CSV table of C-alpha atoms in Angstrom, one decimal:
chain,number,residue,atom,x,y,z
A,1,MET,CA,101.2,100.8,50.6
A,2,LYS,CA,104.9,100.9,49.9
A,3,THR,CA,106.4,103.5,47.6
A,4,LEU,CA,106.7,101.8,44.1
A,5,GLY,CA,110.2,101.6,42.9
A,6,ILE,CA,109.1,102.0,39.2
A,7,SER,CA,109.3,105.0,37.0
A,8,ILE,CA,106.0,106.3,35.5
A,9,ILE,CA,105.3,108.0,32.3
A,10,ALA,CA,102.1,110.0,31.6
A,11,LEU,CA,100.2,109.0,28.4
A,12,VAL,CA,96.9,109.8,26.8
A,13,SER,CA,93.6,108.2,27.9
A,14,SER,CA,92.8,104.7,26.7
A,15,SER,CA,90.0,103.2,24.7
A,16,LEU,CA,89.3,100.8,27.6
A,17,CYS,CA,88.1,103.6,29.9
A,18,SER,CA,84.5,102.8,29.1
A,19,ILE,CA,84.8,99.3,30.7
A,20,ALA,CA,87.2,100.3,33.5
A,21,ALA,CA,86.8,98.5,36.8
A,22,ASP,CA,88.6,98.0,40.1
A,23,ASP,CA,91.7,96.1,39.1
A,24,ILE,CA,94.8,95.1,41.0
A,25,LEU,CA,98.4,95.3,39.7
A,26,ASN,CA,100.8,93.1,41.6
A,27,PHE,CA,104.5,93.7,41.2
A,28,LYS,CA,107.4,91.2,41.6
A,29,ASN,CA,108.6,93.1,44.6
A,30,ASN,CA,105.2,92.5,46.2
A,31,ASP,CA,104.0,96.0,45.9
A,32,THR,CA,100.3,96.4,44.8
A,33,LEU,CA,98.4,99.2,43.0
A,34,HIS,CA,94.6,99.5,42.7
A,35,GLY,CA,93.2,101.2,39.7
A,36,ASP,CA,92.1,100.5,36.1
A,37,PHE,CA,93.9,98.6,33.4
A,38,GLN,CA,94.0,100.7,30.2
A,39,GLY,CA,95.7,98.3,27.7
A,40,PHE,CA,99.1,97.6,26.2
A,41,SER,CA,101.2,100.3,24.4
A,42,ASP,CA,103.5,97.5,23.1
A,43,THR,CA,104.7,94.1,24.0
A,44,ASN,CA,106.8,95.3,27.0
A,45,HIS,CA,104.6,98.1,28.5
A,46,LEU,CA,101.1,98.4,29.9
A,47,ARG,CA,99.0,101.4,30.6
A,48,TRP,CA,97.3,102.0,34.0
A,49,MET,CA,95.0,104.6,35.5
A,50,SER,CA,95.4,105.0,39.3
A,51,ASN,CA,93.0,106.9,41.6
A,52,GLU,CA,96.1,108.7,42.9
A,53,SER,CA,96.9,110.1,39.4
A,54,THR,CA,95.0,112.2,36.9
A,55,LYS,CA,97.0,110.8,34.0
A,56,GLU,CA,97.8,107.4,32.6
A,57,ILE,CA,100.9,105.5,33.9
A,58,LEU,CA,103.2,103.4,31.8
A,59,PHE,CA,104.7,100.3,33.5
A,60,ASP,CA,107.4,98.0,32.2
A,61,THR,CA,105.9,94.5,32.2
A,62,SER,CA,109.2,92.9,33.4
A,63,ASP,CA,108.4,94.3,36.8
A,64,ILE,CA,104.9,92.8,37.0
A,65,ARG,CA,103.8,89.5,38.4
A,66,LYS,CA,100.0,89.6,37.9
A,67,ILE,CA,97.0,91.7,37.1
A,68,ILE,CA,93.6,90.9,38.5
A,69,PHE,CA,90.5,92.3,36.7
A,70,ARG,CA,87.3,93.1,38.5
A,71,LYS,CA,88.4,91.1,41.6
A,72,GLY,CA,88.7,88.0,39.5
A,73,LEU,CA,85.2,88.2,37.9
A,74,PRO,CA,84.4,88.5,34.2
A,75,ALA,CA,82.2,91.4,33.1
A,76,LYS,CA,79.9,89.1,31.3
A,77,PRO,CA,79.1,85.3,31.7
A,78,PHE,CA,80.1,82.9,28.9
A,79,THR,CA,77.3,81.7,26.6
A,80,HIS,CA,79.0,78.4,26.0
A,81,THR,CA,79.8,75.5,28.3
A,82,SER,CA,82.4,73.3,26.5
A,83,LEU,CA,86.2,73.3,26.8
A,84,ILE,CA,89.1,72.3,24.6
A,85,LYS,CA,92.6,71.8,25.8
A,86,LEU,CA,95.5,72.6,23.4
A,87,THR,CA,98.8,70.7,23.3
A,88,ASN,CA,100.6,73.7,24.9
A,89,GLY,CA,98.4,73.4,27.9
A,90,ASP,CA,95.9,76.2,27.1
A,91,THR,CA,92.2,75.7,28.0
A,92,LEU,CA,89.6,77.4,25.8
A,93,PRO,CA,86.0,77.8,27.0
A,94,CYS,CA,83.9,77.4,23.8
A,95,SER,CA,81.1,75.8,21.8
A,96,ILE,CA,82.4,72.9,19.8
A,97,LEU,CA,80.6,73.3,16.5
A,98,SER,CA,82.0,70.4,14.5
A,99,MET,CA,85.0,68.1,13.9
A,100,ASP,CA,86.3,66.2,10.9
A,101,SER,CA,89.4,64.2,10.3
A,102,GLU,CA,91.6,67.4,10.2
A,103,PHE,CA,90.0,70.3,12.0
A,104,VAL,CA,87.9,71.2,15.1
A,105,THR,CA,85.7,74.3,14.7
A,106,ILE,CA,84.8,76.2,17.8
A,107,GLN,CA,82.8,79.4,18.6
A,108,THR,CA,83.8,81.6,21.5
A,109,ASP,CA,82.6,84.7,23.1
A,110,TYR,CA,86.1,86.2,23.4
A,111,ILE,CA,87.8,85.5,20.0
A,112,GLY,CA,84.9,84.5,17.7
A,113,GLU,CA,84.8,81.4,15.5
A,114,LYS,CA,88.1,79.5,15.0
A,115,LYS,CA,89.1,76.4,13.0
A,116,ILE,CA,91.9,74.6,14.8
A,117,ALA,CA,94.0,71.8,13.3
A,118,LYS,CA,93.2,68.6,15.3
A,119,LYS,CA,96.9,67.9,15.8
A,120,TRP,CA,97.0,70.9,18.2
A,121,ILE,CA,94.1,69.7,20.4
A,122,GLN,CA,94.7,67.3,23.3
A,123,SER,CA,91.1,66.9,24.4
A,124,CYS,CA,87.6,68.2,23.8
A,125,GLN,CA,85.2,68.4,26.8
A,126,LEU,CA,81.8,68.6,25.2
A,127,ASN,CA,79.8,68.4,28.5
A,128,PRO,CA,82.5,69.0,31.1
A,129,PHE,CA,81.9,68.4,34.8
A,130,GLY,CA,82.0,71.4,37.1
A,131,GLN,CA,80.3,74.2,35.2
A,132,GLN,CA,79.1,75.5,38.6
A,133,ILE,CA,82.2,76.7,40.4
A,134,THR,CA,81.4,77.1,44.1
A,135,TYR,CA,84.6,78.9,44.9
A,136,GLN,CA,87.8,79.9,43.2
A,137,GLY,CA,90.7,81.9,44.7
A,138,PRO,CA,92.1,83.3,46.9
A,139,PHE,CA,91.8,86.7,45.2
A,140,SER,CA,91.2,88.4,48.5
A,141,GLU,CA,91.8,87.7,52.2
A,142,ASP,CA,88.3,88.9,53.2
A,143,ALA,CA,86.7,85.5,52.5
A,144,TRP,CA,89.0,83.8,55.0
A,145,GLN,CA,89.3,83.7,58.8
A,146,ILE,CA,92.6,83.0,60.6
A,147,THR,CA,92.7,81.3,64.0
A,148,SER,CA,95.9,81.0,66.0
A,149,PRO,CA,96.1,79.0,69.2
A,150,THR,CA,98.0,80.2,72.3
A,151,THR,CA,101.6,79.1,72.1
A,152,ASP,CA,102.9,79.8,75.6
A,153,GLU,CA,105.8,77.6,76.6
A,154,ASN,CA,104.0,76.9,79.8
A,155,ASP,CA,100.9,75.6,78.0
A,156,ASP,CA,98.7,74.0,80.7
A,157,GLY,CA,96.9,71.9,78.2
A,158,ASN,CA,93.8,74.1,78.1
A,159,SER,CA,94.7,76.2,75.1
A,160,ALA,CA,91.9,74.6,73.2
A,161,LYS,CA,89.5,76.5,75.4
A,162,ASN,CA,90.2,79.7,73.7
A,163,THR,CA,92.0,81.0,70.7
A,164,GLU,CA,94.1,84.1,70.7
A,165,ILE,CA,95.6,86.1,67.8
A,166,LYS,CA,99.2,86.9,68.7
A,167,SER,CA,101.0,87.0,65.4
A,168,SER,CA,99.1,85.7,62.4
A,169,PRO,CA,100.2,82.2,61.4
A,170,TRP,CA,98.9,82.7,57.9
A,171,GLU,CA,99.6,85.7,55.7
A,172,PHE,CA,97.9,86.6,52.5
A,173,GLY,CA,100.2,87.6,49.6
A,174,ASN,CA,100.4,87.2,45.8
A,175,PHE,CA,97.0,85.6,45.8
A,176,SER,CA,98.2,82.8,48.0
A,177,TRP,CA,98.2,81.9,51.7
A,178,TYR,CA,101.6,81.6,53.4
A,179,ASN,CA,102.6,79.9,56.6
A,180,SER,CA,106.2,80.6,57.7
A,181,GLY,CA,106.3,78.0,60.5
A,182,GLN,CA,103.5,78.8,62.9
A,183,LYS,CA,100.7,76.7,64.2
A,184,GLY,CA,97.3,78.0,63.2
A,185,ALA,CA,94.1,77.5,61.2
A,186,LEU,CA,92.8,79.1,58.1
A,187,ILE,CA,89.0,78.8,57.5
A,188,LEU,CA,87.0,79.7,54.3
A,189,LYS,CA,83.9,81.7,55.3
A,190,ASP,CA,80.4,81.7,53.8
A,191,VAL,CA,81.0,78.9,51.3
A,192,GLU,CA,79.1,75.6,51.6
A,193,LEU,CA,80.3,72.3,50.1
A,194,PRO,CA,78.0,70.4,47.8
A,195,GLU,CA,77.0,66.9,48.9
A,196,SER,CA,79.4,65.5,46.3
A,197,PHE,CA,82.3,67.8,45.6
A,198,ARG,CA,85.7,68.2,44.0
A,199,ILE,CA,88.4,70.4,45.5
A,200,GLU,CA,91.7,71.4,43.9
A,201,PHE,CA,94.5,73.3,45.4
A,202,LYS,CA,98.2,73.9,44.9
A,203,ALA,CA,100.5,73.2,47.8
A,204,GLU,CA,104.1,74.2,48.0
A,205,SER,CA,106.2,73.3,51.0
A,206,SER,CA,109.6,72.7,52.4
A,207,SER,CA,110.5,69.1,53.0
A,208,ARG,CA,109.6,69.3,56.7
A,209,SER,CA,106.3,71.1,56.3
A,210,ASN,CA,103.1,69.5,57.7
A,211,VAL,CA,99.9,71.0,56.3
A,212,VAL,CA,96.5,69.6,56.9
A,213,PHE,CA,93.5,70.2,54.6
A,214,ILE,CA,90.2,70.3,56.6
A,215,PHE,CA,86.8,69.5,55.0
A,216,ASN,CA,83.2,68.8,56.2
A,217,ALA,CA,83.8,70.9,59.3
A,218,ASP,CA,80.7,71.7,61.3
A,219,PHE,CA,82.3,73.8,64.1
A,220,LYS,CA,80.4,71.9,66.8
A,221,LYS,CA,82.1,72.8,70.1
A,222,PRO,CA,83.5,70.0,72.3
A,223,VAL,CA,83.5,69.7,76.0
A,224,ILE,CA,87.0,70.5,77.3
A,225,ASP,CA,88.5,67.9,79.7
A,226,PRO,CA,91.0,69.8,81.9
A,227,ASP,CA,92.5,66.5,83.2
A,228,ALA,CA,93.3,65.1,79.8
A,229,LYS,CA,96.5,67.1,79.2
A,230,GLU,CA,98.4,64.5,77.2
A,231,SER,CA,95.7,62.1,76.1
A,232,MET,CA,94.4,61.5,72.6
A,233,SER,CA,91.1,63.0,73.7
A,234,ASN,CA,92.9,66.3,74.3
A,235,SER,CA,94.9,66.1,71.1
A,236,ALA,CA,91.6,65.6,69.2
A,237,THR,CA,90.1,68.5,71.1
A,238,ARG,CA,92.8,70.8,69.7
A,239,VAL,CA,91.3,70.2,66.3
A,240,THR,CA,87.6,70.0,67.2
A,241,SER,CA,87.8,73.1,69.3
A,242,ILE,CA,88.5,75.0,66.0
A,243,PHE,CA,86.7,72.9,63.3
A,244,GLY,CA,84.3,70.7,65.2
A,245,SER,CA,83.6,67.3,63.5
A,246,CYS,CA,85.6,67.1,60.3
A,247,PHE,CA,87.8,65.1,58.0
A,248,THR,CA,91.6,65.9,57.7
A,249,LEU,CA,93.8,65.2,54.8
A,250,ARG,CA,97.4,65.4,56.1
A,251,ILE,CA,100.1,66.3,53.6
A,252,SER,CA,103.7,65.7,54.7
A,253,SER,CA,106.9,64.9,52.9
A,254,GLY,CA,105.5,62.9,50.0
A,255,SER,CA,102.8,61.1,51.9
A,256,THR,CA,99.1,61.7,52.7
A,257,SER,CA,96.8,60.3,55.4
A,258,LEU,CA,93.0,60.7,56.0
A,259,GLY,CA,91.6,61.2,59.5
A,260,MET,CA,88.2,61.8,60.9
A,261,TYR,CA,87.5,63.9,64.0
A,262,ASN,CA,84.1,63.8,65.8
A,263,VAL,CA,82.5,65.7,68.6
A,264,LEU,CA,80.4,62.9,70.2
A,265,GLU,CA,77.0,63.3,71.9
A,266,ASP,CA,78.6,63.6,75.3
A,267,GLY,CA,80.8,66.4,74.1
A,268,LYS,CA,84.0,64.4,74.0
A,269,SER,CA,86.3,64.4,71.0
A,270,SER,CA,87.4,61.3,69.1
A,271,TYR,CA,89.9,60.7,66.3
A,272,THR,CA,89.8,57.8,63.7
A,273,TYR,CA,92.6,57.0,61.3
A,274,LEU,CA,91.1,55.9,57.9
A,275,LYS,CA,93.0,53.1,56.2
A,276,PRO,CA,93.1,53.6,52.4
A,277,ILE,CA,91.7,50.9,50.1
A,278,SER,CA,95.1,50.7,48.3
A,279,GLY,CA,97.0,50.4,51.6
A,280,ARG,CA,99.4,53.1,50.4
A,281,SER,CA,99.9,56.6,51.7
A,282,ASN,CA,103.0,57.7,49.7
A,283,TYR,CA,102.9,59.7,46.5
A,284,ARG,CA,105.7,60.8,44.1
A,285,ASN,CA,105.9,64.4,43.2
A,286,ARG,CA,105.9,64.3,39.4
A,287,THR,CA,107.2,67.8,39.0
A,288,THR,CA,110.6,69.2,39.4
A,289,SER,CA,109.5,72.0,41.8
A,290,ASP,CA,108.4,72.0,45.4
A,291,ALA,CA,104.8,72.4,44.3
A,292,SER,CA,102.1,69.8,43.8
A,293,GLN,CA,98.5,70.1,42.5
A,294,PHE,CA,96.3,68.2,44.9
A,295,GLU,CA,92.7,67.2,44.2
A,296,LEU,CA,90.2,65.7,46.6
A,297,ARG,CA,87.0,64.1,45.4
A,298,ALA,CA,84.2,63.1,47.8
A,299,ASP,CA,80.8,61.6,47.3
A,300,PHE,CA,79.0,61.0,50.6
A,301,ASN,CA,76.0,59.3,48.9
A,302,LYS,CA,78.4,56.6,47.6
A,303,PHE,CA,80.6,56.8,50.8
A,304,VAL,CA,83.9,57.3,48.9
A,305,ILE,CA,86.8,59.8,49.0
A,306,ALA,CA,89.7,59.9,46.6
A,307,ALA,CA,92.9,61.9,46.6
A,308,TYR,CA,95.0,62.8,43.6
A,309,CYS,CA,98.4,64.5,43.2
A,310,ASP,CA,99.4,66.0,39.9
A,311,SER,CA,96.5,64.1,38.2
A,312,GLN,CA,97.7,60.7,39.6
A,313,LEU,CA,95.4,58.8,41.9
A,314,ILE,CA,97.3,58.3,45.2
A,315,ASN,CA,94.6,57.1,47.6
A,316,GLN,CA,91.0,56.1,47.9
A,317,TRP,CA,88.9,55.5,51.0
A,318,SER,CA,85.6,53.8,51.8
A,319,LEU,CA,83.3,55.4,54.4
A,320,ARG,CA,80.7,52.6,54.5
A,321,ASP,CA,81.6,51.2,58.0
A,322,LEU,CA,82.0,54.6,59.6
A,323,ASP,CA,79.6,56.1,62.1
A,324,PRO,CA,79.2,59.0,62.7
A,325,ILE,CA,80.4,60.7,59.6
A,326,PRO,CA,81.1,64.5,59.7
A,327,HIS,CA,78.6,66.2,57.4
A,328,GLY,CA,79.6,69.9,57.9
A,329,LYS,CA,79.9,72.2,54.9
A,330,SER,CA,83.1,74.1,55.5
A,331,ILE,CA,86.8,73.7,54.6
A,332,GLY,CA,90.1,75.1,55.9
A,333,PHE,CA,93.8,74.5,56.3
A,334,ASN,CA,95.7,73.8,59.5
A,335,SER,CA,99.4,74.0,60.1
A,336,LEU,CA,100.6,71.5,62.7
A,337,SER,CA,104.3,72.4,62.9
A,338,SER,CA,106.2,75.3,64.1
A,339,GLY,CA,109.7,76.5,63.3
A,340,SER,CA,111.5,78.6,60.6
A,341,THR,CA,112.1,75.6,58.4
A,342,TYR,CA,108.4,74.7,58.1
A,343,LEU,CA,107.4,76.8,55.1
A,344,SER,CA,104.2,76.3,53.1
A,345,ARG,CA,102.0,78.1,50.6
A,346,ILE,CA,98.5,77.3,49.5
A,347,SER,CA,97.0,78.8,46.3
A,348,ASN,CA,94.8,78.0,43.2
A,349,ILE,CA,91.9,76.7,45.2
A,350,THR,CA,88.8,75.6,43.3
A,351,ILE,CA,85.6,74.0,44.7
A,352,ALA,CA,83.0,72.5,42.5
A,353,PRO,CA,80.3,69.8,42.4
A,354,TRP,CA,81.5,66.3,41.4
A,355,ASN,CA,79.7,63.7,39.3
A,356,GLY,CA,81.4,60.6,40.6
A,357,ILE,CA,84.2,60.0,38.1
A,358,MET,CA,86.9,57.9,39.8
A,359,ASP,CA,89.5,57.9,37.0
A,360,SER,CA,92.8,59.5,37.2
A,361,ALA,CA,93.2,62.2,34.5
A,362,LEU,CA,96.3,60.4,33.3
A,363,SER,CA,94.3,57.2,32.5
A,364,LEU,CA,92.2,59.1,29.9
A,365,GLN,CA,95.0,59.3,27.3
A,366,ASP,CA,96.4,56.6,25.1
A,367,GLU,CA,99.3,56.8,22.6
A,368,ASP,CA,97.4,55.3,19.7
A,369,LEU,CA,93.7,55.5,20.5
A,370,ASP,CA,91.2,58.3,21.1
A,371,ILE,CA,89.3,57.9,24.4
A,372,VAL,CA,85.6,58.8,24.6
A,373,LEU,CA,84.3,59.2,28.2
A,374,LEU,CA,80.5,59.3,28.6
A,375,ALA,CA,78.7,61.8,30.7
A,376,ASN,CA,77.7,59.1,33.3
A,377,GLY,CA,81.4,59.2,34.5
A,378,ARG,CA,81.8,55.4,34.1
A,379,ASP,CA,81.7,54.2,30.6
A,380,ARG,CA,84.4,54.8,28.0
A,381,PHE,CA,85.2,53.7,24.5
A,382,SER,CA,88.4,53.7,22.5
A,383,GLY,CA,89.2,54.0,18.8
A,384,MET,CA,89.3,56.9,16.4
A,385,VAL,CA,86.8,59.7,16.6
A,386,THR,CA,86.1,60.6,12.9
A,387,SER,CA,83.5,63.4,13.3
A,388,ILE,CA,81.5,65.5,15.7
A,389,ASN,CA,78.4,67.5,14.8
A,390,GLU,CA,75.6,69.2,16.7
A,391,ASN,CA,73.8,65.9,17.3
A,392,GLU,CA,76.3,63.0,17.5
A,393,LEU,CA,79.8,61.7,17.6
A,394,GLN,CA,81.2,59.1,15.2
A,395,LEU,CA,83.7,56.6,16.7
A,396,LYS,CA,85.6,53.9,14.6
A,397,GLY,CA,86.4,51.2,17.1
A,398,ASN,CA,88.6,48.1,16.9
A,399,TYR,CA,85.5,45.9,16.9
A,400,ALA,CA,82.7,48.1,15.8
A,401,ASP,CA,81.8,51.5,14.6
A,402,MET,CA,79.6,53.6,16.9
A,403,THR,CA,77.3,56.6,16.8
A,404,ILE,CA,77.0,58.2,20.2
A,405,PRO,CA,74.5,61.0,21.0
A,406,ARG,CA,76.5,64.2,21.6
A,407,ASP,CA,74.7,65.0,24.8
A,408,GLU,CA,75.9,61.7,26.3
A,409,VAL,CA,79.6,62.4,25.8
A,410,GLN,CA,81.6,64.1,28.5
A,411,SER,CA,85.0,64.3,26.8
A,412,VAL,CA,87.2,63.1,24.0
A,413,THR,CA,91.0,62.7,24.6
A,414,PHE,CA,92.9,62.3,21.4
A,415,ALA,CA,95.8,59.8,20.8
A,416,SER,CA,99.0,61.4,22.0
A,417,ASN,CA,101.1,60.0,19.1
A,418,LEU,CA,99.1,62.0,16.6
A,419,LEU,CA,99.5,65.3,18.4
A,420,ALA,CA,102.0,67.9,17.2
A,421,LEU,CA,104.8,69.1,19.5
A,422,THR,CA,104.6,72.7,20.7
A,423,GLN,CA,107.5,75.0,20.8
A,424,GLU,CA,109.0,76.1,24.1
A,425,GLN,CA,107.2,79.0,25.6
A,426,SER,CA,108.6,82.4,24.7
A,427,ARG,CA,109.7,84.7,27.5
A,428,LYS,CA,107.3,87.3,26.0
A,429,GLU,CA,104.3,85.0,26.4
A,430,ILE,CA,102.0,85.5,29.3
A,431,ILE,CA,98.9,83.8,30.6
A,432,PHE,CA,95.5,85.4,30.0
A,433,GLN,CA,92.9,83.9,32.3
A,434,LEU,CA,89.4,83.6,30.7
A,435,GLY,CA,86.6,83.4,33.3
A,436,LYS,CA,87.3,80.8,36.0
A,437,ARG,CA,88.5,77.9,33.9
A,438,GLY,CA,90.0,79.2,30.7
A,439,ALA,CA,93.7,80.1,30.1
A,440,LEU,CA,95.4,81.4,26.9
A,441,THR,CA,99.2,81.7,26.6
A,442,ALA,CA,100.1,84.5,24.2
A,443,THR,CA,102.2,87.6,23.5
A,444,PRO,CA,100.4,90.9,23.8
A,445,MET,CA,100.8,93.1,20.8
A,446,GLY,CA,98.5,96.1,21.6
A,447,THR,CA,95.0,97.2,22.4
A,448,SER,CA,91.9,97.5,20.2
A,449,SER,CA,88.7,99.3,20.8
A,450,ASP,CA,87.1,96.4,22.6
A,451,GLY,CA,90.0,94.2,23.7
A,452,ILE,CA,93.6,93.1,23.6
A,453,ILE,CA,95.5,92.1,20.5
A,454,VAL,CA,97.7,89.0,21.1
A,455,LYS,CA,99.8,86.6,19.1
A,456,HIS,CA,99.3,83.0,19.8
A,457,SER,CA,101.7,80.1,18.9
A,458,ILE,CA,98.8,78.0,17.5
A,459,LEU,CA,95.9,80.4,16.8
A,460,SER,CA,98.0,83.2,15.3
A,461,GLU,CA,96.8,86.8,15.9
A,462,LEU,CA,93.7,87.2,18.1
A,463,ASN,CA,91.6,90.0,19.5
A,464,LEU,CA,90.7,89.0,23.0
A,465,ASP,CA,87.4,90.6,24.3
A,466,PHE,CA,88.4,92.3,27.5
A,467,SER,CA,85.0,91.6,29.1
A,468,TYR,CA,85.9,87.9,29.6
A,469,LEU,CA,89.4,88.4,31.0
A,470,THR,CA,89.8,87.9,34.7
A,471,ALA,CA,93.6,87.9,35.2
A,472,ILE,CA,96.9,88.2,33.4
A,473,THR,CA,99.9,86.3,34.9
A,474,TYR,CA,103.5,87.2,34.0
A,475,ASP,CA,105.4,85.3,36.6
A,476,SER,CA,104.0,82.0,37.9
A,477,THR,CA,107.3,80.2,38.6
A,478,SER,CA,108.3,81.6,42.0
A,479,SER,CA,109.2,78.9,44.6
A,480,ILE,CA,108.1,78.5,48.2
A,481,LEU,CA,111.7,78.5,49.2
A,482,ASP,CA,112.2,82.0,47.9
A,483,GLN,CA,112.1,84.9,50.4
A,484,TRP,CA,108.6,86.4,50.3
A,485,ASN,CA,107.0,89.5,51.4
A,486,THR,CA,103.5,89.0,52.8
A,487,GLN,CA,102.3,92.6,52.9
A,488,LEU,CA,100.3,92.2,49.7
A,489,LYS,CA,96.8,93.4,50.6
């Protein structure tokens, strides 16, 4: 570990010692420090206990990028399964107790019961999809395997026979995987995909980067043809020798394409380009940064795959006429380009089951009408939601009023014209991650006997129960084009 270029001040012990855990402090200069978070002394300083020190250490929060608690795991599981999304982008795990024309009342494990004005709530997910998170990270490099092919200039075409680690093509840093322009594969170990799944990840890249997302890999070994040096068979073998039969979602300069690799019964490798139903492959980056949030949804019982970029549907494919179809259970990433200008970063990976919803998230909001999506993932109704109680939802529609059983409702997205505008985020506000799906943006004010006192722009002063916090993010705006240090371990 590098020497930390930060001054330290000894303080008294903290009230959080009784729930201390193995936490990680990540600094903006990429230094890391293992130890135990002890709370905040004020808005600009946090207290830390390191194994290398017998006294508390005081750190200026302006030097900190992120804190991970208990390796990204809450100390206790949530007792509720619903979610609400606020107009400032915060997502609150909760139980939705009731709603009337003005307020939504929720109960949470981490801030107790709260009554929130309806104008501050973008959506309520009463029975959200994806309560079972298969994987979320990367919080540690231990769950991943890196494979680098031989890259000799005098490559004789047989490099697929063996893989050799020379210099690692992927480096773990700042809870992300970086590739600085080297060919090589990244494989997630010991995580099996459900039969129908949804995978999200954040991809940042330079304009020339060429990253491939691999899924349904079975690692079946092909037979290497030494005489097929430049043939398509040999090109396919370079993929199948690492991943076996698999699907590949290729992401390059504003376009995507889906391919399928198979190791056939005779051991030969084949590649099939899959034509999208829409006939399109291009997408428009809806953000002003070099980053995009990708989402892949696959249901192999219905023979369908769909890809989204920043919540916008960009492609959909039918698998009905394909045989054989890869049915492996593993995922990974593969970098196909080499050179100092081919930069890429992968982060914020989430894998969960999928219930078959094909709608873009953007299509679930209307300027003047509330949208009610049913739990079957297909049916929706529009109008004005007038109330929610423990048994049912009342909807006043254009043609009829409806009473819908609550357990048949997946989500309610409120009319955007009726929502209040939120103020621009303060520089003192930071992101508190709650479990695996929750996030609260607030200003830390201090520490209580059982949590952290924060000031929230909508919910006012809160006492966050520390047991449910999994991370705190101070700086989430760094770009892939910035110089990075990949020694974070």
